[in-house]
Amino acid sequence: MVKDLTSGKPLKLILMFSLPLVLGNLFQQFYNMADTIIVGKCLGVNALAAVGSTGSLNFLVMGFATGICSGLTIPVAQYFGAKDEHNVRRCVANSLYVVLAITAVLTAATMLFTRQILALMQTPADIFEDAYAYIIVIFGGMGVTLLYNLLSGILRALGDSRTPLYFLVVASLLNVVLDLVFIQLFHTGVAGAAYATVISQGVSALLCLVYMVRKFPLLRIRGEDWSLSGSHVRRMLGIGVPMGLQFSITAVGSIILQSAVNSLGSSAVAAIAAGSKVQMLLTQPLETMGITMATYCGQNMGAMRVDRIRQGIRQATWVSLAYSVLAFGISFVAGKQIALLFLDAGEVQILNDVFRFLMVNGCFYPFLALIYLYRNSLQGLGYAVPAMAAGIFELVGRAAVAFCLVGIWGYSAVCFANPAAWIAADILLLPVYFAVSRRLRAAYPAQA
């Protein structure tokens, strides 16, 4: 059901909206975790390293596409906040055209150039073919992944954060079953894990589509809504393209860093892969708070409720900072134990490297919390370009570590790459947010 975030107590609305998103994001991670756990346990450390080595490339391509999808839904939230149902439907219809075009272009490009990119990344020879076999299937199925991200984003823009969770639960369970079937029964290797992910995402997308058609009268698109609208497409792409580029720019930094990690050998690749999985799991509430604030700010911007925007962001900041401290505590107490989901207990050195990665990164989680919160809030307000610029700052931070420090300090330098990127992004985002806040107060003094 739709949920209006423009009235009621901001913090309560934000937390209630966030809870299903937290669970949904955890299940989203469960897709990847299931792949990693089953691959690591059934196929060995080299197969685990192969899947892990594709993470930054996956983020580059899929991050760009899903970033655009997220941007396409911001005008939906703004029109919904303004109670403009006609333009909500026009945005939804035209967003489908945009996603179809993105899918066609990116699928063709990745089919042609993925092998060359993996070679440029210095992917170790002993994991190269497995890495290619995994990621090429993921790219081949990007259409269903993008459709799910778009449809679930539209539901969230209308205030429904629960329904995508229900569909992800079903898909996640299906993903585990298919992982085991493809890898253990059909012996398809790492490619089987990718097949399981794509099929499961397809089921999620189909369930979302059927639910939206049957349960949301607001989204029952009429004949005139299907006409291609240049003004709507420009508005959506004006937000979506910078958001997509922000993800890709950040991913370029990750690819540069991954190339440096690859030069340290398969053990270092496996440690970073496992450590990153643990970290992604622990920091999901921070990412979720950001997603929530994009919808919250979008709806309230449409309703011109600047007072609620500032109050909600302020309260969400304190919640995010408190959780970042908790996440570091969990990393310290249980980081190695969680890593055992992906690694055997006998891999003592790799487990120690995972713990070192988590400890260094965990000290800087407050900076990561601020990135998620203020970047997504700015995007929800329609200021997507500063968020893209923050991605450039992240790129510079990671690249500086990769080029200048990894060759000197090795694995220890890798552990400081993410913190360097987070601090660099915050240096831009915080001043920009306060400048935007002052501008909004001046533009809407009655609501400030």
Short mmCIF file of C-alpha atoms in Angstrom, two decimals:
data_model
loop_
_atom_site.label_atom_id
_atom_site.label_comp_id
_atom_site.label_asym_id
_atom_site.label_seq_id
_atom_site.Cartn_x
_atom_site.Cartn_y
_atom_site.Cartn_z
CA MET A 1 0.00 0.00 0.00
CA VAL A 2 1.08 3.59 -0.59
CA LYS A 3 2.48 5.59 2.32
CA ASP A 4 2.49 9.39 2.55
CA LEU A 5 5.72 10.54 4.24
CA THR A 6 4.74 14.22 4.20
CA SER A 7 2.77 14.09 7.47
CA GLY A 8 3.40 12.53 10.87
CA LYS A 9 6.48 12.35 13.10
CA PRO A 10 9.56 12.25 10.80
CA LEU A 11 11.75 9.88 12.83
CA LYS A 12 8.96 7.35 13.36
CA LEU A 13 8.09 7.39 9.66
CA ILE A 14 11.75 7.06 8.68
CA LEU A 15 12.38 4.11 11.00
CA MET A 16 9.16 2.32 10.05
CA PHE A 17 9.95 2.79 6.36
CA SER A 18 13.56 1.68 6.91
CA LEU A 19 12.83 -1.59 8.71
CA PRO A 20 11.47 -3.50 5.69
CA LEU A 21 14.28 -2.01 3.62
CA VAL A 22 16.89 -3.30 6.05
CA LEU A 23 15.43 -6.78 5.82
CA GLY A 24 15.10 -6.45 2.06
CA ASN A 25 18.70 -5.35 1.64
CA LEU A 26 19.84 -8.19 3.87
CA PHE A 27 18.04 -10.62 1.61
CA GLN A 28 19.59 -8.84 -1.38
CA GLN A 29 22.95 -9.53 0.20
CA PHE A 30 21.79 -13.06 0.82
CA TYR A 31 21.75 -13.54 -2.95
CA ASN A 32 25.43 -12.69 -3.10
CA MET A 33 26.26 -14.40 0.18
CA ALA A 34 24.63 -17.63 -0.93
CA ASP A 35 26.74 -17.55 -4.08
CA THR A 36 29.88 -16.85 -2.08
CA ILE A 37 29.23 -19.37 0.69
CA ILE A 38 28.33 -22.21 -1.66
CA VAL A 39 31.11 -21.37 -4.11
CA GLY A 40 33.69 -21.09 -1.31
CA LYS A 41 32.63 -24.27 0.46
CA CYS A 42 31.89 -26.42 -2.61
CA LEU A 43 34.41 -25.17 -5.17
CA GLY A 44 37.29 -23.86 -3.05
CA VAL A 45 39.24 -20.68 -2.34
CA ASN A 46 40.21 -20.05 -5.97
CA ALA A 47 36.57 -20.11 -7.05
CA LEU A 48 35.73 -17.75 -4.18
CA ALA A 49 38.50 -15.41 -5.31
CA ALA A 50 37.19 -15.59 -8.89
CA VAL A 51 33.70 -14.44 -7.87
CA GLY A 52 35.14 -11.80 -5.54
CA SER A 53 37.45 -10.41 -8.21
CA THR A 54 34.45 -9.48 -10.38
CA GLY A 55 32.81 -7.36 -7.69
CA SER A 56 34.21 -4.01 -8.79
CA LEU A 57 33.48 -4.67 -12.47
CA ASN A 58 29.96 -5.76 -11.55
CA PHE A 59 29.56 -2.56 -9.56
CA LEU A 60 30.82 -0.49 -12.50
CA VAL A 61 28.25 -1.79 -14.95
CA MET A 62 25.30 -2.75 -12.78
CA GLY A 63 25.88 0.19 -10.45
CA PHE A 64 25.56 2.58 -13.39
CA ALA A 65 22.36 0.94 -14.57
CA THR A 66 20.73 0.58 -11.17
CA GLY A 67 21.80 4.12 -10.28
CA ILE A 68 19.86 5.37 -13.28
CA CYS A 69 16.90 3.23 -12.21
CA SER A 70 17.00 4.82 -8.77
CA GLY A 71 17.11 8.26 -10.33
CA LEU A 72 14.11 7.48 -12.51
CA THR A 73 12.00 6.95 -9.39
CA ILE A 74 12.87 10.27 -7.68
CA PRO A 75 10.41 12.28 -9.85
CA VAL A 76 7.80 9.60 -9.08
CA ALA A 77 8.25 10.31 -5.35
CA GLN A 78 8.15 14.07 -5.96
CA TYR A 79 4.97 13.92 -8.05
CA PHE A 80 3.39 11.58 -5.49
CA GLY A 81 4.23 14.04 -2.70
CA ALA A 82 2.60 16.78 -4.79
CA LYS A 83 -0.52 14.55 -5.25
CA ASP A 84 -0.09 14.64 -9.06
CA GLU A 85 -1.24 11.15 -10.08
CA HIS A 86 -1.24 11.82 -13.83
CA ASN A 87 2.46 12.65 -13.88
CA VAL A 88 3.22 9.69 -11.61
CA ARG A 89 1.82 7.39 -14.32
CA ARG A 90 3.63 9.26 -17.11
CA CYS A 91 6.94 8.87 -15.28
CA VAL A 92 6.37 5.15 -14.68
CA ALA A 93 5.51 4.48 -18.33
CA ASN A 94 8.46 6.45 -19.69
CA SER A 95 10.86 4.89 -17.19
CA LEU A 96 10.15 1.50 -18.77
CA TYR A 97 11.30 2.82 -22.15
CA VAL A 98 14.49 4.15 -20.60
CA VAL A 99 15.29 0.85 -18.87
CA LEU A 100 14.70 -1.09 -22.09
CA ALA A 101 17.19 1.13 -23.93
CA ILE A 102 19.79 0.90 -21.15
CA THR A 103 19.50 -2.89 -21.08
CA ALA A 104 20.03 -3.22 -24.83
CA VAL A 105 23.13 -0.99 -24.90
CA LEU A 106 24.84 -2.34 -21.78
CA THR A 107 24.17 -6.00 -22.55
CA ALA A 108 25.73 -5.65 -26.01
CA ALA A 109 28.74 -3.77 -24.64
CA THR A 110 29.47 -6.22 -21.83
CA MET A 111 29.15 -9.25 -24.09
CA LEU A 112 31.84 -7.76 -26.32
CA PHE A 113 34.36 -6.32 -23.85
CA THR A 114 34.20 -8.16 -20.51
CA ARG A 115 37.12 -10.49 -21.23
CA GLN A 116 39.36 -7.58 -22.22
CA ILE A 117 38.43 -5.62 -19.10
CA LEU A 118 39.25 -8.56 -16.82
CA ALA A 119 42.64 -8.79 -18.51
CA LEU A 120 43.27 -5.07 -17.98
CA MET A 121 42.40 -5.56 -14.29
CA GLN A 122 45.27 -8.07 -14.03
CA THR A 123 42.92 -10.81 -12.90
CA PRO A 124 45.22 -13.70 -11.79
CA ALA A 125 45.56 -16.44 -14.38
CA ASP A 126 44.47 -19.18 -11.97
CA ILE A 127 41.04 -17.56 -11.47
CA PHE A 128 40.56 -15.75 -14.80
CA GLU A 129 38.28 -18.22 -16.58
CA ASP A 130 36.06 -18.73 -13.55
CA ALA A 131 35.77 -14.98 -13.10
CA TYR A 132 34.72 -14.58 -16.73
CA ALA A 133 32.26 -17.48 -16.57
CA TYR A 134 30.53 -15.93 -13.55
CA ILE A 135 30.31 -12.28 -14.56
CA ILE A 136 29.28 -12.86 -18.18
CA VAL A 137 26.13 -14.65 -17.02
CA ILE A 138 25.35 -11.83 -14.57
CA PHE A 139 25.68 -9.28 -17.37
CA GLY A 140 23.63 -11.41 -19.74
CA GLY A 141 20.73 -11.33 -17.28
CA MET A 142 20.95 -7.65 -16.38
CA GLY A 143 17.58 -6.93 -17.96
CA VAL A 144 15.61 -8.74 -15.25
CA THR A 145 17.81 -7.23 -12.53
CA LEU A 146 17.16 -3.70 -13.79
CA LEU A 147 13.44 -4.36 -14.13
CA TYR A 148 13.27 -5.50 -10.51
CA ASN A 149 15.26 -2.48 -9.31
CA LEU A 150 13.00 -0.11 -11.23
CA LEU A 151 9.73 -1.69 -10.08
CA SER A 152 10.79 -2.00 -6.45
CA GLY A 153 12.04 1.60 -6.59
CA ILE A 154 8.65 2.76 -7.85
CA LEU A 155 6.93 0.95 -4.99
CA ARG A 156 9.27 2.64 -2.50
CA ALA A 157 8.67 6.03 -4.12
CA LEU A 158 4.99 5.55 -3.28
CA GLY A 159 5.87 4.69 0.31
CA ASP A 160 5.59 0.89 0.04
CA SER A 161 8.78 -0.60 1.44
CA ARG A 162 7.23 -3.89 2.55
CA THR A 163 6.12 -5.54 -0.68
CA PRO A 164 9.61 -5.70 -2.28
CA LEU A 165 10.78 -7.41 0.92
CA TYR A 166 8.22 -10.20 0.58
CA PHE A 167 9.27 -10.90 -2.99
CA LEU A 168 12.96 -10.87 -2.07
CA VAL A 169 12.35 -13.46 0.64
CA VAL A 170 10.85 -15.81 -1.93
CA ALA A 171 13.60 -15.10 -4.45
CA SER A 172 16.38 -15.51 -1.88
CA LEU A 173 15.17 -18.93 -0.84
CA LEU A 174 14.88 -19.86 -4.51
CA ASN A 175 18.41 -18.61 -5.07
CA VAL A 176 19.84 -20.95 -2.43
CA VAL A 177 18.04 -23.93 -3.89
CA LEU A 178 19.16 -23.11 -7.42
CA ASP A 179 22.76 -22.58 -6.27
CA LEU A 180 22.85 -26.09 -4.91
CA VAL A 181 21.08 -27.53 -7.94
CA PHE A 182 23.36 -25.91 -10.51
CA ILE A 183 26.64 -26.39 -8.61
CA GLN A 184 26.13 -29.71 -6.84
CA LEU A 185 23.73 -31.49 -9.19
CA PHE A 186 24.55 -30.09 -12.63
CA HIS A 187 28.25 -29.34 -11.87
CA THR A 188 28.15 -25.98 -13.69
CA GLY A 189 30.90 -24.43 -11.56
CA VAL A 190 30.82 -20.74 -10.69
CA ALA A 191 28.56 -20.02 -13.66
CA GLY A 192 25.84 -21.97 -11.85
CA ALA A 193 25.84 -19.43 -9.03
CA ALA A 194 25.31 -16.67 -11.59
CA TYR A 195 22.44 -18.57 -13.25
CA ALA A 196 20.78 -18.94 -9.85
CA THR A 197 21.09 -15.20 -9.17
CA VAL A 198 19.66 -14.14 -12.53
CA ILE A 199 16.71 -16.54 -12.34
CA SER A 200 15.90 -15.46 -8.80
CA GLN A 201 16.02 -11.78 -9.77
CA GLY A 202 13.69 -12.56 -12.65
CA VAL A 203 11.17 -14.10 -10.27
CA SER A 204 11.33 -10.98 -8.06
CA ALA A 205 10.71 -8.73 -11.05
CA LEU A 206 7.76 -10.78 -12.24
CA LEU A 207 6.17 -10.80 -8.78
CA CYS A 208 6.59 -7.01 -8.50
CA LEU A 209 5.01 -6.43 -11.90
CA VAL A 210 1.98 -8.64 -11.21
CA TYR A 211 1.45 -7.06 -7.79
CA MET A 212 1.65 -3.50 -9.12
CA VAL A 213 -0.86 -4.18 -11.89
CA ARG A 214 -3.35 -5.85 -9.56
CA LYS A 215 -3.04 -3.85 -6.35
CA PHE A 216 -2.13 -0.28 -7.32
CA PRO A 217 -4.94 1.54 -9.17
CA LEU A 218 -2.66 4.58 -9.26
CA LEU A 219 -0.21 2.64 -11.45
CA ARG A 220 -2.72 1.32 -13.95
CA ILE A 221 -1.28 3.10 -16.93
CA ARG A 222 -3.78 4.38 -19.49
CA GLY A 223 -3.38 4.70 -23.23
CA GLU A 224 -2.27 8.32 -23.23
CA ASP A 225 0.27 7.64 -20.46
CA TRP A 226 2.25 5.36 -22.78
CA SER A 227 3.17 8.16 -25.19
CA LEU A 228 6.87 8.99 -25.10
CA SER A 229 7.33 12.30 -23.27
CA GLY A 230 10.55 14.18 -23.85
CA SER A 231 10.00 16.42 -20.83
CA HIS A 232 9.48 13.49 -18.47
CA VAL A 233 12.43 11.54 -19.88
CA ARG A 234 14.68 14.61 -19.59
CA ARG A 235 13.63 15.21 -15.99
CA MET A 236 14.19 11.57 -15.03
CA LEU A 237 17.52 11.30 -16.84
CA GLY A 238 18.59 14.64 -15.39
CA ILE A 239 18.55 12.90 -12.01
CA GLY A 240 19.19 9.32 -13.11
CA VAL A 241 22.28 9.80 -15.28
CA PRO A 242 24.29 11.67 -12.60
CA MET A 243 23.25 8.99 -10.10
CA GLY A 244 24.37 6.25 -12.47
CA LEU A 245 27.64 8.05 -13.18
CA GLN A 246 28.19 8.49 -9.45
CA PHE A 247 28.04 4.71 -9.01
CA SER A 248 30.29 4.11 -12.01
CA ILE A 249 32.84 6.71 -10.99
CA THR A 250 33.00 5.13 -7.55
CA ALA A 251 33.33 1.73 -9.22
CA VAL A 252 36.27 2.91 -11.33
CA GLY A 253 38.09 3.61 -8.09
CA SER A 254 37.16 0.12 -6.89
CA ILE A 255 38.45 -1.40 -10.13
CA ILE A 256 41.74 0.45 -9.77
CA LEU A 257 42.01 -0.80 -6.22
CA GLN A 258 40.98 -4.34 -7.24
CA SER A 259 43.77 -4.32 -9.82
CA ALA A 260 46.22 -3.44 -7.05
CA VAL A 261 44.79 -6.22 -4.85
CA ASN A 262 45.05 -8.69 -7.74
CA SER A 263 48.77 -7.95 -7.94
CA LEU A 264 49.12 -9.22 -4.34
CA GLY A 265 47.88 -12.71 -5.31
CA SER A 266 44.83 -14.94 -4.88
CA SER A 267 45.01 -15.06 -1.07
CA ALA A 268 44.74 -11.29 -0.82
CA VAL A 269 41.87 -11.33 -3.32
CA ALA A 270 40.04 -13.95 -1.23
CA ALA A 271 40.58 -11.98 1.99
CA ILE A 272 39.22 -8.76 0.49
CA ALA A 273 36.30 -10.65 -1.09
CA ALA A 274 35.31 -12.24 2.22
CA GLY A 275 35.95 -9.06 4.24
CA SER A 276 33.87 -7.01 1.83
CA LYS A 277 30.98 -9.47 2.13
CA VAL A 278 31.04 -9.21 5.92
CA GLN A 279 31.26 -5.43 5.76
CA MET A 280 28.39 -5.16 3.29
CA LEU A 281 26.27 -7.27 5.62
CA LEU A 282 27.05 -5.14 8.67
CA THR A 283 26.58 -1.79 6.95
CA GLN A 284 23.22 -2.56 5.34
CA PRO A 285 21.30 -0.41 7.88
CA LEU A 286 23.46 2.57 6.89
CA GLU A 287 22.74 2.05 3.20
CA THR A 288 19.07 1.51 3.99
CA MET A 289 18.85 4.80 5.84
CA GLY A 290 20.15 6.49 2.72
CA ILE A 291 17.55 4.81 0.49
CA THR A 292 14.85 5.83 2.96
CA MET A 293 15.97 9.45 2.96
CA ALA A 294 15.85 9.62 -0.85
CA THR A 295 12.15 8.72 -0.76
CA TYR A 296 11.45 10.83 2.32
CA CYS A 297 13.13 13.91 0.87
CA GLY A 298 11.58 13.33 -2.56
CA GLN A 299 8.02 13.21 -1.24
CA ASN A 300 8.51 16.17 1.08
CA MET A 301 10.19 18.18 -1.65
CA GLY A 302 7.16 17.58 -3.86
CA ALA A 303 4.96 18.79 -1.00
CA MET A 304 7.38 21.74 -0.37
CA ARG A 305 7.80 20.71 3.30
CA VAL A 306 11.33 22.05 3.85
CA ASP A 307 10.82 22.02 7.61
CA ARG A 308 10.21 18.27 7.60
CA ILE A 309 13.18 17.64 5.32
CA ARG A 310 15.64 19.36 7.68
CA GLN A 311 14.13 17.74 10.78
CA GLY A 312 14.17 14.26 9.25
CA ILE A 313 17.78 14.53 8.04
CA ARG A 314 18.94 15.77 11.43
CA GLN A 315 17.25 12.90 13.30
CA ALA A 316 18.42 10.30 10.77
CA THR A 317 22.01 11.53 11.18
CA TRP A 318 22.05 10.72 14.89
CA VAL A 319 20.54 7.28 14.30
CA SER A 320 23.10 6.49 11.57
CA LEU A 321 26.07 7.60 13.66
CA ALA A 322 24.89 5.49 16.61
CA TYR A 323 24.55 2.41 14.41
CA SER A 324 28.00 2.93 12.87
CA VAL A 325 29.52 2.55 16.34
CA LEU A 326 27.47 -0.62 16.91
CA ALA A 327 28.59 -2.04 13.55
CA PHE A 328 32.25 -1.61 14.51
CA GLY A 329 31.57 -3.43 17.80
CA ILE A 330 30.00 -6.35 15.94
CA SER A 331 33.00 -6.46 13.59
CA PHE A 332 35.37 -6.61 16.55
CA VAL A 333 33.46 -9.31 18.43
CA ALA A 334 32.20 -11.51 15.58
CA GLY A 335 34.00 -10.47 12.39
CA LYS A 336 36.05 -13.65 12.07
CA GLN A 337 33.08 -15.86 12.90
CA ILE A 338 30.98 -14.26 10.18
CA ALA A 339 33.86 -14.68 7.73
CA LEU A 340 33.74 -18.43 8.39
CA LEU A 341 30.55 -18.45 6.32
CA PHE A 342 32.80 -17.99 3.30
CA LEU A 343 36.09 -19.55 4.37
CA ASP A 344 37.29 -22.74 6.03
CA ALA A 345 38.67 -22.46 9.56
CA GLY A 346 42.00 -23.77 8.27
CA GLU A 347 42.59 -20.60 6.21
CA VAL A 348 44.17 -18.92 9.24
CA GLN A 349 46.16 -16.22 7.42
CA ILE A 350 43.24 -15.22 5.21
CA LEU A 351 40.96 -15.00 8.27
CA ASN A 352 43.51 -12.77 10.02
CA ASP A 353 43.65 -10.53 6.95
CA VAL A 354 39.85 -10.34 6.89
CA PHE A 355 39.83 -9.24 10.54
CA ARG A 356 42.45 -6.58 9.87
CA PHE A 357 40.39 -5.24 6.98
CA LEU A 358 37.25 -5.07 9.15
CA MET A 359 39.01 -3.33 12.04
CA VAL A 360 40.55 -0.60 9.91
CA ASN A 361 37.35 0.03 7.96
CA GLY A 362 35.15 -0.16 11.05
CA CYS A 363 36.91 2.77 12.69
CA PHE A 364 35.64 4.95 9.83
CA TYR A 365 32.01 3.77 9.59
CA PRO A 366 30.69 7.19 10.77
CA PHE A 367 32.12 8.72 7.60
CA LEU A 368 30.39 6.03 5.53
CA ALA A 369 27.12 6.74 7.38
CA LEU A 370 27.30 10.40 6.40
CA ILE A 371 27.90 9.52 2.74
CA TYR A 372 24.80 7.35 2.52
CA LEU A 373 22.65 9.87 4.36
CA TYR A 374 23.60 13.14 2.67
CA ARG A 375 24.21 11.78 -0.82
CA ASN A 376 20.78 10.15 -0.97
CA SER A 377 19.07 13.13 0.64
CA LEU A 378 20.53 15.43 -2.00
CA GLN A 379 19.40 13.05 -4.72
CA GLY A 380 15.88 12.97 -3.28
CA LEU A 381 15.84 16.76 -3.35
CA GLY A 382 16.80 16.68 -7.03
CA TYR A 383 20.48 17.63 -6.60
CA ALA A 384 22.05 14.63 -8.32
CA VAL A 385 25.15 16.38 -9.72
CA PRO A 386 26.81 16.98 -6.31
CA ALA A 387 26.30 13.29 -5.53
CA MET A 388 28.10 12.44 -8.77
CA ALA A 389 30.91 14.83 -7.85
CA ALA A 390 31.24 13.04 -4.50
CA GLY A 391 31.85 9.87 -6.50
CA ILE A 392 34.79 11.61 -8.16
CA PHE A 393 36.20 12.43 -4.73
CA GLU A 394 35.82 8.74 -3.75
CA LEU A 395 37.62 7.74 -6.95
CA VAL A 396 40.53 10.04 -6.14
CA GLY A 397 40.77 8.67 -2.59
CA ARG A 398 40.87 5.02 -3.66
CA ALA A 399 43.13 5.63 -6.64
CA ALA A 400 45.61 7.54 -4.49
CA VAL A 401 45.93 4.57 -2.15
CA ALA A 402 46.16 2.07 -5.03
CA PHE A 403 48.82 3.96 -6.97
CA CYS A 404 50.86 5.44 -4.14
CA LEU A 405 50.63 3.11 -1.13
CA VAL A 406 49.83 -0.50 -2.10
CA GLY A 407 53.22 -0.95 -3.72
CA ILE A 408 54.87 0.21 -0.48
CA TRP A 409 52.67 -1.18 2.31
CA GLY A 410 50.93 -4.02 0.45
CA TYR A 411 47.79 -5.42 2.06
CA SER A 412 47.86 -2.91 4.92
CA ALA A 413 47.42 -0.05 2.44
CA VAL A 414 44.44 -1.81 0.85
CA CYS A 415 42.68 -1.73 4.22
CA PHE A 416 42.85 2.08 4.26
CA ALA A 417 41.50 2.58 0.73
CA ASN A 418 37.80 2.70 1.65
CA PRO A 419 38.30 5.10 4.58
CA ALA A 420 40.30 7.44 2.34
CA ALA A 421 37.45 7.41 -0.19
CA TRP A 422 34.75 7.99 2.45
CA ILE A 423 36.53 10.96 3.99
CA ALA A 424 37.14 12.50 0.57
CA ALA A 425 33.45 12.24 -0.36
CA ASP A 426 32.32 13.79 2.93
CA ILE A 427 34.61 16.76 2.35
CA LEU A 428 32.34 17.65 -0.59
CA LEU A 429 28.92 16.38 0.52
CA LEU A 430 28.60 18.11 3.88
CA PRO A 431 29.24 21.69 2.66
CA VAL A 432 26.99 21.10 -0.35
CA TYR A 433 24.12 19.86 1.82
CA PHE A 434 24.29 22.86 4.14
CA ALA A 435 24.38 25.21 1.14
CA VAL A 436 21.32 23.49 -0.35
CA SER A 437 19.56 23.65 3.02
CA ARG A 438 20.13 27.41 3.22
CA ARG A 439 18.88 27.80 -0.34
CA LEU A 440 15.68 25.88 0.39
CA ARG A 441 15.04 27.90 3.56
CA ALA A 442 15.35 31.08 1.51
CA ALA A 443 13.11 29.77 -1.28
CA TYR A 444 10.38 28.48 1.05
CA PRO A 445 10.57 30.74 4.13
CA ALA A 446 7.03 29.89 5.24
CA GLN A 447 8.00 26.23 5.52
CA ALA A 448 11.46 26.73 7.06
#
